[in-house]
XYZ file of C-alpha atoms in Angstrom:
784
model
C -67.868 26.483 68.372
C -70.999 24.694 65.646
C -71.839 28.092 62.836
C -72.355 28.566 59.074
C -71.337 31.071 56.598
C -72.035 31.992 53.086
C -68.812 33.773 53.403
C -65.565 32.770 55.630
C -62.846 35.278 55.920
C -59.752 34.075 57.677
C -57.251 36.665 59.101
C -58.627 39.750 60.472
C -55.915 42.174 59.021
C -56.815 45.243 56.959
C -57.328 42.989 53.587
C -59.415 40.342 55.751
C -61.568 43.519 57.286
C -61.335 45.569 52.815
C -62.748 41.924 51.879
C -65.280 41.524 54.440
C -66.113 45.247 54.264
C -66.644 45.343 50.290
C -68.188 42.694 50.908
C -70.963 43.632 52.381
C -71.419 46.780 50.180
C -72.153 44.952 47.705
C -75.415 43.185 50.034
C -73.877 40.118 51.180
C -74.555 39.700 54.726
C -73.845 36.019 55.527
C -69.897 37.101 55.662
C -68.479 35.980 59.303
C -63.719 36.887 60.027
C -62.140 34.815 61.865
C -58.746 36.395 63.416
C -56.199 33.690 65.150
C -55.557 36.229 68.193
C -56.819 40.286 67.795
C -57.417 41.691 64.497
C -54.976 44.292 63.162
C -52.164 41.462 65.357
C -50.325 39.432 62.237
C -49.110 41.983 59.661
C -51.030 45.323 59.677
C -50.076 46.963 62.546
C -45.927 47.281 62.364
C -46.874 48.115 59.016
C -45.227 52.168 58.031
C -48.753 53.810 56.700
C -48.033 54.839 53.314
C -50.204 55.654 50.960
C -48.308 56.329 46.988
C -50.774 56.158 44.820
C -49.221 55.626 41.396
C -47.977 52.193 39.588
C -46.261 51.755 37.054
C -49.069 49.359 36.559
C -52.854 51.149 35.850
C -54.624 48.885 37.291
C -52.758 49.203 40.722
C -53.284 53.137 40.254
C -56.651 53.560 40.421
C -56.901 50.292 42.798
C -54.785 52.504 44.932
C -56.476 55.364 44.214
C -60.150 53.750 45.136
C -57.732 53.318 48.235
C -57.499 56.689 49.131
C -60.813 58.053 47.980
C -62.481 55.839 50.493
C -59.976 55.885 53.854
C -60.701 59.305 53.457
C -64.550 58.914 53.387
C -63.224 56.084 56.898
C -62.490 57.859 60.180
C -59.105 56.705 60.027
C -56.361 59.436 60.658
C -56.383 60.132 56.550
C -53.316 62.157 56.580
C -53.969 63.815 52.700
C -50.249 64.455 53.224
C -49.235 63.957 49.883
C -46.139 62.463 48.525
C -42.383 63.369 47.299
C -40.838 60.773 44.572
C -36.799 61.912 44.235
C -34.816 61.897 41.502
C -30.522 61.104 42.504
C -29.529 59.940 39.316
C -30.160 60.868 35.865
C -32.312 57.978 34.770
C -34.450 58.267 38.239
C -35.079 61.744 36.521
C -36.406 59.280 33.937
C -38.123 57.558 35.114
C -40.496 60.760 36.685
C -41.040 61.863 33.381
C -42.162 59.345 32.340
C -44.963 58.631 35.684
C -45.918 61.616 35.428
C -46.763 61.020 31.440
C -48.966 58.179 33.244
C -50.414 60.005 35.810
C -51.819 62.370 33.648
C -54.595 59.388 31.857
C -55.339 58.617 35.650
C -56.781 61.879 37.044
C -54.055 61.858 38.865
C -51.593 65.077 39.735
C -48.740 64.211 39.640
C -45.808 67.533 38.852
C -42.329 67.689 38.607
C -40.969 70.204 40.944
C -38.043 71.300 40.790
C -34.629 70.594 43.961
C -35.499 74.126 45.912
C -39.732 73.134 45.906
C -38.924 69.524 47.398
C -37.105 71.091 50.107
C -40.011 73.644 50.403
C -42.406 71.335 51.070
C -39.659 68.889 52.587
C -37.110 71.139 54.503
C -35.832 68.707 56.747
C -34.079 67.001 53.629
C -30.194 67.801 52.345
C -31.114 68.575 48.472
C -27.113 68.051 47.122
C -27.657 65.743 45.010
C -31.110 65.914 43.717
C -31.101 65.632 39.923
C -35.202 66.745 40.499
C -37.870 65.201 41.916
C -41.844 64.714 41.459
C -45.165 65.185 43.593
C -48.567 64.426 44.357
C -50.642 66.311 46.578
C -53.209 63.446 47.215
C -50.800 60.759 47.885
C -50.511 59.755 52.381
C -50.527 58.484 54.772
C -52.427 56.134 57.774
C -52.960 54.261 61.122
C -52.697 51.235 59.035
C -54.332 49.345 62.961
C -57.102 52.703 62.668
C -57.763 52.171 59.790
C -58.395 48.154 60.150
C -60.557 48.601 63.041
C -62.864 51.895 61.165
C -63.228 48.851 57.952
C -63.739 46.414 60.538
C -66.564 48.489 62.244
C -67.857 49.132 58.806
C -68.403 45.486 58.111
C -70.118 44.681 61.662
C -73.009 48.019 60.434
C -73.067 45.576 56.691
C -74.243 42.649 58.435
C -70.893 40.944 58.173
C -69.560 39.508 62.219
C -66.393 38.956 62.865
C -64.870 35.976 66.165
C -61.073 36.525 66.957
C -59.084 34.263 69.323
C -59.827 31.366 66.676
C -58.292 29.961 64.998
C -58.327 27.747 62.060
C -56.522 24.028 62.288
C -58.517 23.117 58.906
C -60.169 23.601 55.729
C -62.572 20.678 54.149
C -62.808 20.313 50.274
C -65.506 17.183 49.135
C -65.675 17.023 44.968
C -63.160 20.027 44.303
C -65.100 22.905 45.894
C -63.913 23.685 49.721
C -67.157 22.814 52.630
C -66.425 22.988 55.570
C -63.594 25.252 57.495
C -62.606 23.845 60.940
C -62.027 26.183 63.495
C -60.612 25.660 68.216
C -63.618 27.259 68.558
C -65.274 24.519 65.936
C -66.695 23.837 62.236
C -68.081 26.777 60.345
C -69.716 25.056 57.634
C -69.045 27.365 54.346
C -69.614 27.926 50.470
C -66.622 30.879 49.834
C -63.542 30.914 52.253
C -60.832 33.928 51.028
C -57.396 33.189 52.903
C -56.643 36.616 53.795
C -54.001 34.696 56.187
C -50.946 37.307 54.841
C -47.602 36.054 56.632
C -50.061 32.746 57.573
C -51.315 32.271 53.532
C -49.190 29.595 52.702
C -49.860 27.390 55.844
C -53.430 27.560 55.604
C -53.051 26.569 51.971
C -51.381 23.604 52.419
C -54.221 22.782 54.973
C -55.873 22.513 51.193
C -53.605 21.378 49.298
C -53.170 24.789 47.706
C -49.859 25.893 47.056
C -49.514 29.874 47.868
C -46.177 31.105 46.641
C -45.514 33.922 49.916
C -42.247 33.922 52.172
C -42.048 36.406 55.057
C -39.719 38.594 54.529
C -38.271 40.393 57.032
C -38.623 44.348 56.548
C -37.374 47.562 59.003
C -37.816 51.159 59.753
C -37.605 53.161 62.632
C -39.951 55.690 64.925
C -37.142 59.200 66.095
C -37.235 60.643 69.086
C -38.866 64.129 68.227
C -36.506 66.666 66.884
C -38.474 69.039 64.917
C -41.335 71.825 64.941
C -42.994 71.288 60.837
C -46.556 69.844 60.161
C -47.717 68.043 58.095
C -44.801 67.335 56.112
C -45.201 65.267 52.954
C -43.791 61.119 52.645
C -40.930 60.381 50.933
C -38.867 58.671 49.342
C -35.469 58.407 46.898
C -35.331 55.166 46.065
C -31.842 55.120 44.350
C -30.874 55.522 48.016
C -33.152 52.613 48.801
C -34.857 54.745 51.721
C -38.095 56.614 52.667
C -39.946 58.776 55.241
C -42.543 60.295 57.168
C -44.305 62.282 59.729
C -44.961 60.624 63.093
C -45.883 63.278 65.222
C -42.579 65.525 65.369
C -40.312 62.664 64.332
C -40.100 61.096 61.290
C -40.598 57.233 60.172
C -37.172 55.430 57.699
C -36.925 52.316 56.531
C -36.547 51.028 52.783
C -35.261 48.297 51.168
C -31.574 47.035 51.981
C -29.455 45.070 49.218
C -28.859 42.476 51.316
C -31.959 41.196 53.087
C -33.069 38.326 54.237
C -35.860 36.493 54.636
C -37.247 35.035 58.490
C -36.830 31.978 58.157
C -35.763 29.759 54.818
C -37.681 26.717 55.965
C -40.817 28.940 55.480
C -42.573 26.486 53.145
C -43.092 23.845 57.107
C -46.244 24.385 57.896
C -44.878 25.015 61.708
C -41.972 27.485 59.869
C -43.911 30.479 61.933
C -44.159 30.079 65.662
C -47.822 29.637 66.114
C -47.764 31.893 69.586
C -46.538 34.915 66.877
C -49.472 37.381 67.035
C -48.575 40.724 67.454
C -44.697 40.213 68.192
C -41.980 41.236 66.420
C -38.775 39.878 65.101
C -35.755 40.837 66.656
C -33.991 43.921 66.256
C -31.272 43.785 63.352
C -28.815 46.522 63.248
C -26.278 45.377 61.199
C -28.669 44.930 58.153
C -30.398 47.917 59.025
C -26.495 50.064 58.347
C -27.132 50.682 54.869
C -30.556 51.859 55.172
C -29.420 53.659 58.752
C -26.494 55.294 56.591
C -28.774 56.951 53.790
C -31.068 57.884 55.532
C -28.384 60.692 57.056
C -27.777 61.734 53.812
C -30.640 62.599 52.367
C -31.319 64.709 55.177
C -29.166 64.544 57.690
C -30.626 65.172 61.121
C -31.035 61.269 61.128
C -26.754 61.651 62.091
C -27.854 62.851 65.791
C -31.907 62.434 66.568
C -32.251 59.733 68.852
C -33.866 56.626 67.743
C -37.320 55.907 69.833
C -37.595 52.274 68.957
C -37.052 50.153 66.060
C -40.207 48.024 63.679
C -38.801 44.279 62.600
C -41.849 43.353 61.110
C -42.512 39.685 58.875
C -44.169 41.132 55.359
C -45.443 39.053 53.638
C -43.736 38.972 50.080
C -44.507 37.199 46.903
C -41.295 36.189 43.861
C -42.593 39.372 41.820
C -43.611 42.112 44.288
C -46.783 41.618 43.176
C -50.414 40.852 45.282
C -52.153 37.243 45.089
C -55.321 37.163 44.520
C -58.540 35.462 42.995
C -59.476 31.838 43.260
C -57.541 28.832 43.382
C -57.547 25.562 41.814
C -60.236 24.952 44.644
C -63.616 25.733 43.775
C -64.763 28.728 46.295
C -60.985 28.432 47.825
C -60.424 32.631 47.229
C -56.881 33.861 48.185
C -55.928 37.697 49.465
C -52.107 38.272 50.525
C -48.602 38.525 49.457
C -48.861 42.465 49.807
C -45.377 43.087 49.685
C -45.414 46.223 52.061
C -47.354 48.546 50.271
C -50.753 46.256 52.103
C -51.589 49.940 52.570
C -51.687 51.008 50.112
C -53.706 48.954 48.303
C -56.096 47.575 50.594
C -59.201 48.983 50.230
C -58.389 47.789 45.911
C -58.388 44.440 47.437
C -61.262 44.497 48.857
C -63.369 46.030 45.890
C -62.212 43.593 42.722
C -62.036 40.631 46.261
C -65.048 41.529 46.652
C -66.377 41.758 43.025
C -65.358 38.174 42.278
C -66.554 36.089 44.543
C -70.213 37.846 43.926
C -69.926 38.646 40.365
C -67.662 36.277 38.938
C -64.745 37.870 37.612
C -63.284 41.987 39.289
C -63.963 44.645 37.649
C -60.415 46.056 36.498
C -57.260 43.885 34.295
C -55.475 41.920 37.368
C -54.211 39.379 35.997
C -49.765 40.272 36.767
C -51.893 39.903 40.734
C -54.350 36.228 39.870
C -52.625 33.972 41.492
C -53.115 31.928 38.752
C -49.990 33.708 36.934
C -47.421 31.103 39.628
C -47.017 28.455 36.979
C -46.693 24.773 38.483
C -41.949 25.989 39.290
C -43.865 28.029 41.745
C -44.768 24.942 43.750
C -40.708 24.833 44.900
C -40.510 26.253 47.907
C -36.976 27.158 47.315
C -37.243 28.172 44.229
C -39.996 30.222 45.195
C -37.513 31.974 47.648
C -34.604 33.420 45.191
C -37.429 34.797 43.321
C -38.887 36.701 46.775
C -35.470 37.486 47.650
C -34.235 38.706 44.404
C -37.311 40.811 43.583
C -36.721 42.441 47.583
C -33.380 43.173 46.987
C -34.361 45.307 43.181
C -37.791 46.998 44.840
C -36.207 50.466 43.759
C -34.675 49.710 41.657
C -35.217 51.850 37.701
C -37.555 48.549 35.938
C -36.350 48.919 32.365
C -37.988 48.067 29.029
C -36.461 44.100 28.162
C -35.234 43.603 32.545
C -34.519 39.787 32.681
C -34.870 38.316 36.726
C -31.393 36.066 36.799
C -32.855 34.283 40.156
C -33.560 30.402 39.833
C -32.404 30.193 36.119
C -32.496 28.186 33.445
C -34.947 26.227 34.623
C -36.950 24.956 31.988
C -36.073 24.861 28.681
C -36.520 23.872 25.224
C -34.865 20.612 23.246
C -32.215 22.973 21.139
C -32.037 24.974 24.242
C -27.767 23.753 23.345
C -27.966 24.597 20.236
C -29.171 28.836 21.120
C -26.260 28.584 23.327
C -23.676 27.944 20.262
C -25.072 30.485 18.275
C -24.874 33.566 20.507
C -28.704 33.714 21.599
C -29.012 36.140 24.457
C -32.544 34.363 26.463
C -35.101 36.023 28.354
C -37.327 34.560 30.272
C -40.985 34.119 31.006
C -43.305 31.442 33.429
C -39.923 29.868 34.006
C -38.532 29.322 29.799
C -35.756 30.340 28.555
C -36.757 31.921 25.492
C -34.872 33.179 22.683
C -34.379 37.401 22.854
C -32.436 37.427 19.731
C -29.151 35.472 17.879
C -26.383 38.104 18.178
C -23.518 36.461 15.801
C -27.663 38.378 14.091
C -26.320 42.343 14.996
C -23.431 43.133 13.215
C -24.509 45.924 11.895
C -28.038 48.103 12.542
C -26.780 50.773 15.719
C -28.396 53.661 12.924
C -31.564 52.168 14.109
C -31.090 51.987 17.791
C -34.188 54.181 19.508
C -33.558 56.902 21.657
C -33.804 56.359 25.292
C -34.967 53.722 27.598
C -35.992 51.782 24.222
C -32.308 51.956 23.959
C -31.633 49.712 25.867
C -31.739 45.438 26.404
C -31.746 46.020 22.161
C -29.609 45.474 19.839
C -29.326 45.719 15.835
C -30.310 41.916 15.486
C -33.432 42.737 16.418
C -33.912 44.279 13.054
C -31.799 41.445 10.880
C -33.321 39.540 12.882
C -37.362 41.005 11.386
C -36.027 41.902 7.423
C -35.113 38.161 6.846
C -38.887 37.265 8.044
C -40.298 39.701 5.921
C -37.492 39.056 2.891
C -36.486 34.917 3.054
C -36.910 33.576 5.716
C -37.224 32.953 9.195
C -36.859 29.856 12.356
C -38.594 30.967 15.804
C -38.118 28.254 18.659
C -41.479 29.272 20.388
C -41.095 25.542 22.277
C -42.853 27.954 25.645
C -45.793 28.656 23.963
C -48.944 27.022 26.509
C -50.975 24.124 24.928
C -53.476 23.205 26.883
C -55.735 19.448 25.886
C -59.826 20.024 25.852
C -61.121 16.904 25.595
C -63.602 13.744 26.417
C -67.830 13.596 25.277
C -68.631 18.087 26.144
C -65.179 19.207 25.143
C -67.058 20.715 21.839
C -70.116 21.889 23.540
C -67.968 23.583 26.578
C -65.429 25.254 24.225
C -68.672 26.235 21.745
C -70.437 27.665 25.083
C -66.709 29.624 25.550
C -65.629 31.084 22.476
C -66.919 33.380 20.420
C -66.049 32.251 17.555
C -66.424 29.537 15.520
C -64.922 26.199 17.239
C -65.933 22.723 16.543
C -64.901 23.130 12.915
C -63.552 20.281 10.395
C -61.279 18.203 12.183
C -58.177 19.397 11.090
C -59.280 23.132 10.566
C -57.413 25.828 13.435
C -59.829 29.248 15.144
C -58.768 32.198 15.942
C -60.590 32.953 18.981
C -61.878 34.302 22.580
C -63.385 33.207 25.419
C -65.234 36.043 27.089
C -66.341 37.389 31.055
C -69.660 38.106 31.522
C -69.294 41.102 30.166
C -67.973 40.781 27.781
C -64.942 41.583 28.060
C -61.752 39.192 26.866
C -60.549 36.546 29.303
C -58.068 34.446 26.655
C -57.620 35.316 23.624
C -55.532 31.726 22.268
C -55.904 29.917 18.837
C -58.256 25.967 18.912
C -57.505 23.301 16.758
C -59.952 19.753 16.091
C -57.740 17.679 16.409
C -60.637 14.792 16.013
C -64.141 14.861 17.094
C -63.665 15.088 21.900
C -60.151 16.621 21.098
C -59.192 19.721 20.391
C -56.154 21.153 20.652
C -55.671 24.599 22.595
C -52.285 27.297 22.385
C -52.339 30.380 23.652
C -49.102 32.660 24.905
C -46.068 31.482 27.266
C -47.067 32.965 30.368
C -51.191 32.716 30.122
C -51.119 28.561 30.292
C -51.553 28.745 34.126
C -54.222 31.952 33.376
C -56.657 29.492 30.741
C -56.345 26.372 32.423
C -57.821 27.632 35.729
C -60.173 29.378 33.704
C -62.076 26.277 30.669
C -61.499 24.500 34.446
C -63.834 27.330 36.192
C -66.527 26.991 33.100
C -66.525 22.442 32.428
C -66.863 23.182 36.539
C -70.016 25.259 36.098
C -71.529 24.218 33.496
C -70.471 20.263 34.303
C -69.642 19.761 31.290
C -67.629 15.321 31.144
C -63.888 16.840 29.784
C -60.363 16.916 30.733
C -58.448 19.451 30.860
C -55.666 19.451 30.834
C -51.777 21.445 30.522
C -49.641 19.038 27.606
C -47.408 21.861 27.517
C -43.583 20.161 27.804
C -44.739 17.586 25.578
C -44.212 19.456 22.569
C -41.717 20.994 20.629
C -43.495 24.179 18.384
C -41.149 26.294 16.278
C -42.650 28.537 13.645
C -41.467 28.372 9.562
C -42.405 31.451 8.966
C -41.086 33.756 5.370
C -41.537 33.861 1.427
C -39.085 31.085 1.739
C -40.421 28.408 3.695
C -42.578 26.713 1.080
C -39.446 26.257 -0.865
C -38.075 25.540 2.677
C -40.338 22.527 3.619
C -40.762 20.972 0.560
C -37.644 19.332 0.218
C -38.408 18.412 3.600
C -41.836 16.352 2.710
C -43.560 13.785 0.255
C -46.990 15.195 2.125
C -48.449 17.810 -0.188
C -48.230 21.141 1.075
C -50.909 22.497 -0.611
C -54.014 23.340 3.116
C -54.957 25.884 3.539
C -54.151 28.552 6.158
C -55.835 28.315 9.217
C -55.697 24.120 9.241
C -53.884 21.757 10.361
C -52.515 18.632 8.717
C -50.624 15.520 9.792
C -46.672 14.994 7.574
C -43.372 15.049 7.751
C -40.762 17.469 8.138
C -37.050 14.118 8.030
C -37.688 11.844 9.741
C -39.504 13.827 12.758
C -43.220 13.630 12.449
C -45.065 16.980 12.896
C -48.539 18.768 13.175
C -48.127 21.438 11.321
C -50.466 24.528 11.411
C -50.949 27.218 8.485
C -50.976 29.927 10.945
C -48.608 32.773 11.282
C -48.430 35.689 14.322
C -46.094 38.086 11.728
C -47.719 38.543 8.906
C -45.873 35.903 6.330
C -46.070 32.953 5.212
C -45.705 29.264 7.421
C -46.012 26.992 9.630
C -46.163 26.333 13.017
C -44.846 22.689 13.200
C -45.937 20.704 16.767
C -43.794 17.687 17.458
C -43.288 15.534 20.572
C -40.471 16.167 22.606
C -37.767 13.852 22.515
C -37.946 14.833 18.098
C -37.028 18.312 19.027
C -33.229 18.947 18.344
C -33.961 16.325 15.387
C -36.384 18.761 14.863
C -35.129 22.236 13.781
C -31.588 20.520 13.391
C -33.248 19.692 9.374
C -34.683 22.752 9.253
C -31.773 24.810 10.697
C -30.601 22.234 7.649
C -32.288 22.427 4.496
C -33.202 26.446 5.200
C -29.433 28.068 5.432
C -28.843 27.552 1.518
C -32.323 30.159 1.264
C -30.247 32.276 3.681
C -32.880 30.861 6.794
C -32.469 32.609 9.489
C -32.888 32.403 13.163
C -34.528 34.268 15.143
C -35.789 35.033 18.876
C -38.986 37.048 20.239
C -38.061 40.412 19.948
C -38.162 39.853 16.290
C -41.092 38.154 16.493
C -42.913 41.492 18.434
C -41.617 43.934 16.041
C -43.307 41.689 12.846
C -46.561 41.310 14.680
C -46.597 44.932 15.181
C -46.316 46.188 12.338
C -49.045 43.623 11.553
C -51.504 44.464 13.495
C -51.551 41.276 15.922
C -52.812 42.029 19.605
C -50.980 40.517 22.881
C -52.554 39.313 25.359
C -52.059 41.881 29.080
C -51.809 44.893 27.119
C -53.482 45.909 24.270
C -56.272 43.294 24.922
C -57.284 42.442 28.388
C -60.182 41.805 30.424
C -61.595 45.026 29.773
C -62.242 44.904 26.752
C -64.126 43.499 23.983
C -63.939 42.214 20.235
C -65.883 44.562 18.781
C -63.614 47.721 20.525
C -60.569 45.324 19.558
C -61.229 45.384 16.017
C -61.378 41.066 16.174
C -65.802 41.418 15.139
C -64.885 39.322 13.103
C -64.263 36.677 15.100
C -67.204 37.269 17.036
C -69.956 34.038 15.860
C -73.438 35.782 17.160
C -75.453 33.458 14.845
C -74.596 30.932 17.977
C -75.146 31.066 22.216
C -71.514 32.262 24.530
C -70.465 33.225 27.843
C -70.455 37.030 27.294
C -72.061 37.016 23.652
C -75.145 39.291 25.289
C -73.184 41.883 27.361
C -71.359 43.353 23.867
C -71.635 45.983 21.588
C -71.086 46.226 18.553
C -70.289 48.863 17.833
C -68.464 50.687 20.241
C -68.173 54.970 20.643
C -63.523 53.318 21.417
C -61.594 51.408 19.326
C -57.705 50.041 18.631
C -56.423 52.572 16.723
C -52.813 52.341 15.173
C -50.606 54.905 15.771
C -47.056 56.270 13.879
C -44.792 58.491 14.966
C -42.303 60.858 13.840
C -40.081 60.545 15.327
C -39.342 56.931 13.876
C -36.299 56.604 16.672
C -39.285 57.575 19.268
C -40.720 54.988 20.572
C -43.245 54.273 23.267
C -43.181 51.439 25.808
C -46.608 50.845 26.734
C -48.544 53.174 29.212
C -47.900 57.162 27.570
C -50.278 59.630 27.624
C -51.833 60.646 23.380
C -53.641 63.774 23.476
C -55.681 64.653 20.510
C -56.100 68.897 20.059
C -54.289 68.804 23.404
C -57.121 66.575 25.634
C -55.967 63.496 26.572
C -57.884 59.929 25.507
C -56.189 57.658 25.841
C -53.077 55.585 26.543
C -50.468 54.039 24.650
C -51.402 49.214 25.128
C -48.230 48.971 23.094
C -45.380 50.183 20.919
C -42.653 49.863 19.420
C -39.460 49.773 16.134
C -41.690 48.548 12.874
C -38.533 47.872 11.155
C -39.840 47.109 7.428
C -42.438 50.591 7.968
C -38.895 51.177 9.296
C -41.297 54.094 11.724
C -42.535 54.036 15.216
C -46.248 52.191 15.853
C -47.951 52.126 18.724
C -51.588 50.712 19.485
C -53.701 52.793 21.106
C -57.544 52.992 22.253
C -59.194 55.823 20.603
C -62.959 56.899 19.170
C -60.969 59.068 17.365
C -60.614 57.897 13.190
C -57.516 57.241 10.867
C -56.311 60.930 9.495
C -56.092 62.530 13.717
C -52.794 63.327 14.227
C -52.941 62.897 17.701
C -49.646 63.424 20.495
C -47.553 60.830 22.097
C -45.693 62.299 26.119
C -43.411 60.035 25.497
C -40.287 60.776 28.486
C -42.173 64.549 29.034
C -41.649 64.950 25.979
C -45.424 65.255 23.591
C -44.289 63.362 19.641
C -46.242 63.976 16.666
C -48.105 61.469 14.876
C -51.488 60.492 12.840
C -53.680 57.595 12.994
C -53.735 55.182 9.953
C -55.682 53.595 11.016
C -58.101 50.698 13.226
C -56.142 47.397 13.633
C -56.476 44.968 11.761
């Protein structure tokens, strides 16, 4: 075979078929799908087939809603039987009520039902110990193989071609872009490759030099003999017992997520880790490992103790280290991935196909899929052992309640600041982000303030130390270790022109200028949010959020590639320590440590010395107080921190953590990318129109509406201890009009603060659904 196609999709499972179908829906005709064996022969054929729509994430919920809408139209055996989620603990019932609030913002008819109503819908269950339940009538189940064949048939009608029995053996890359796929049947020239290889995705990625962090995990379920006469039972999940059920003719499918899981192989990163002939096959039954799930299943459905088992399915499923899909364009131009479906790929397949097709055809998806973007995985995930540790931890806690502030423990500590030891000795409570150990707060600062503990979930993983650190920053001064902030250097002849094109603000200012700006996508959505400091005529330093460094780096490199810019874009995060000194006493503290004048203006920078340390001082703030971010080469980090600490103690300086920064920025109205702003919001909607310079040409500028109907608004709730956490429904006059983007407690304002995109103006009375209770509040102003 010698062939060519504009787009080659590798993998004939439900993911590859869905991407092919949605590409043809967008008008692509030159699409070729290559499958090593037969369609569905990877993980698709042994999937359990449950389709639940509501997820903790708004984007994934909308993707799953798209899946259901699509499955209704396909001839694929869709059964809209509804779905029940049980609460066997009061804590789980709190989670369910929170999810019911989310569902309202999506128009999903999720409702709380009584235990008796749950039994009426699913008569096989024993209600002993059940606290309550929720029911979503539009959930359902589908035969995964039928779904795959239906999508493939629809894609063929749209012009896509499918070739089975064709194994990919190589991917050619030239000048940073894919050019050819090599197979055991010949070569295929192409412009774009989409890796939908499922558990083989990592192997396929390595062919192009790309690391895709997925682990094939052994996932088991059983199919019982027929034993009941009920028709159209809803799917049933009891996450406290770690089990799920769905109807299979007159029997049941039952599976779950055990506490002691089994990766298919701990040597998964080798080229030959998965046997070449593992097609349409299952793993050996492991009844010992399934015993926990089996025992739990009998608690909720007693008939499981007596019913015969027709077969056990033990199939490998590709899991990622955070249980989110792995989607998007890799660092190799034109090489996309849609893999790591984490055993809920059937529910997400329709939405996955939609966002991937948009990404390929239009340059970016219409939804904010950052948390599914392959670029979220930093360099630490190049380590197979780190990837494995995180994947195991997430699989074994799949059904756990994710409380705000929950911290993962696997693979820690990994990335640490030069001052990590000092923090530990002084009572730091650490959190982790992108592999970095970061101070959440210092336990030693939390001697009083328990009366401010928020009720419910917001009061978990909370400490009075947060308020103490917050108030000290407002009243005297706070010292914060921000070394984990991602730092990107853009240098070269075209550095200024590239950044002027990418950014909505004017960034090619005088040397030393610091500019707060956004980088927009073609729809005017905020793709990045960072500061740009001009270090020289051809040298710029970008500082962005800890978790967004790999995203912003990838975005900038893509724009440079598209424009053919002569630049070098480098991640220099580890080269610099960064400490923020903020508060009314900040100038008094710093002035005694430097011979250099501190008269440079807000949003400018200067090279100074602090004690014996050469420092780049930036007059910026993320807490709304006077002060500086101080950058030094990492080897000076400990010396700089100790110098600042010794000088600050007589002035009442307090060391603080990221929880205090969060409450301080909420009071000030500073936005956080990924919650308050993102690819689906524009600068004018977000109250960031001051950054937009309409007198210059920049990416996405022609899509902006300077007078949008909705804007980001600040709300204060009447009950200070009722704290919104994000995604809660907001209503005005009894009608749901939006959802909370972020929320928390303001220790200076002494009130509960939330943000939401609303058409309502200041003074409007609102209500926010906090765990099933509508808490009244007021729109106080636009976010400023």
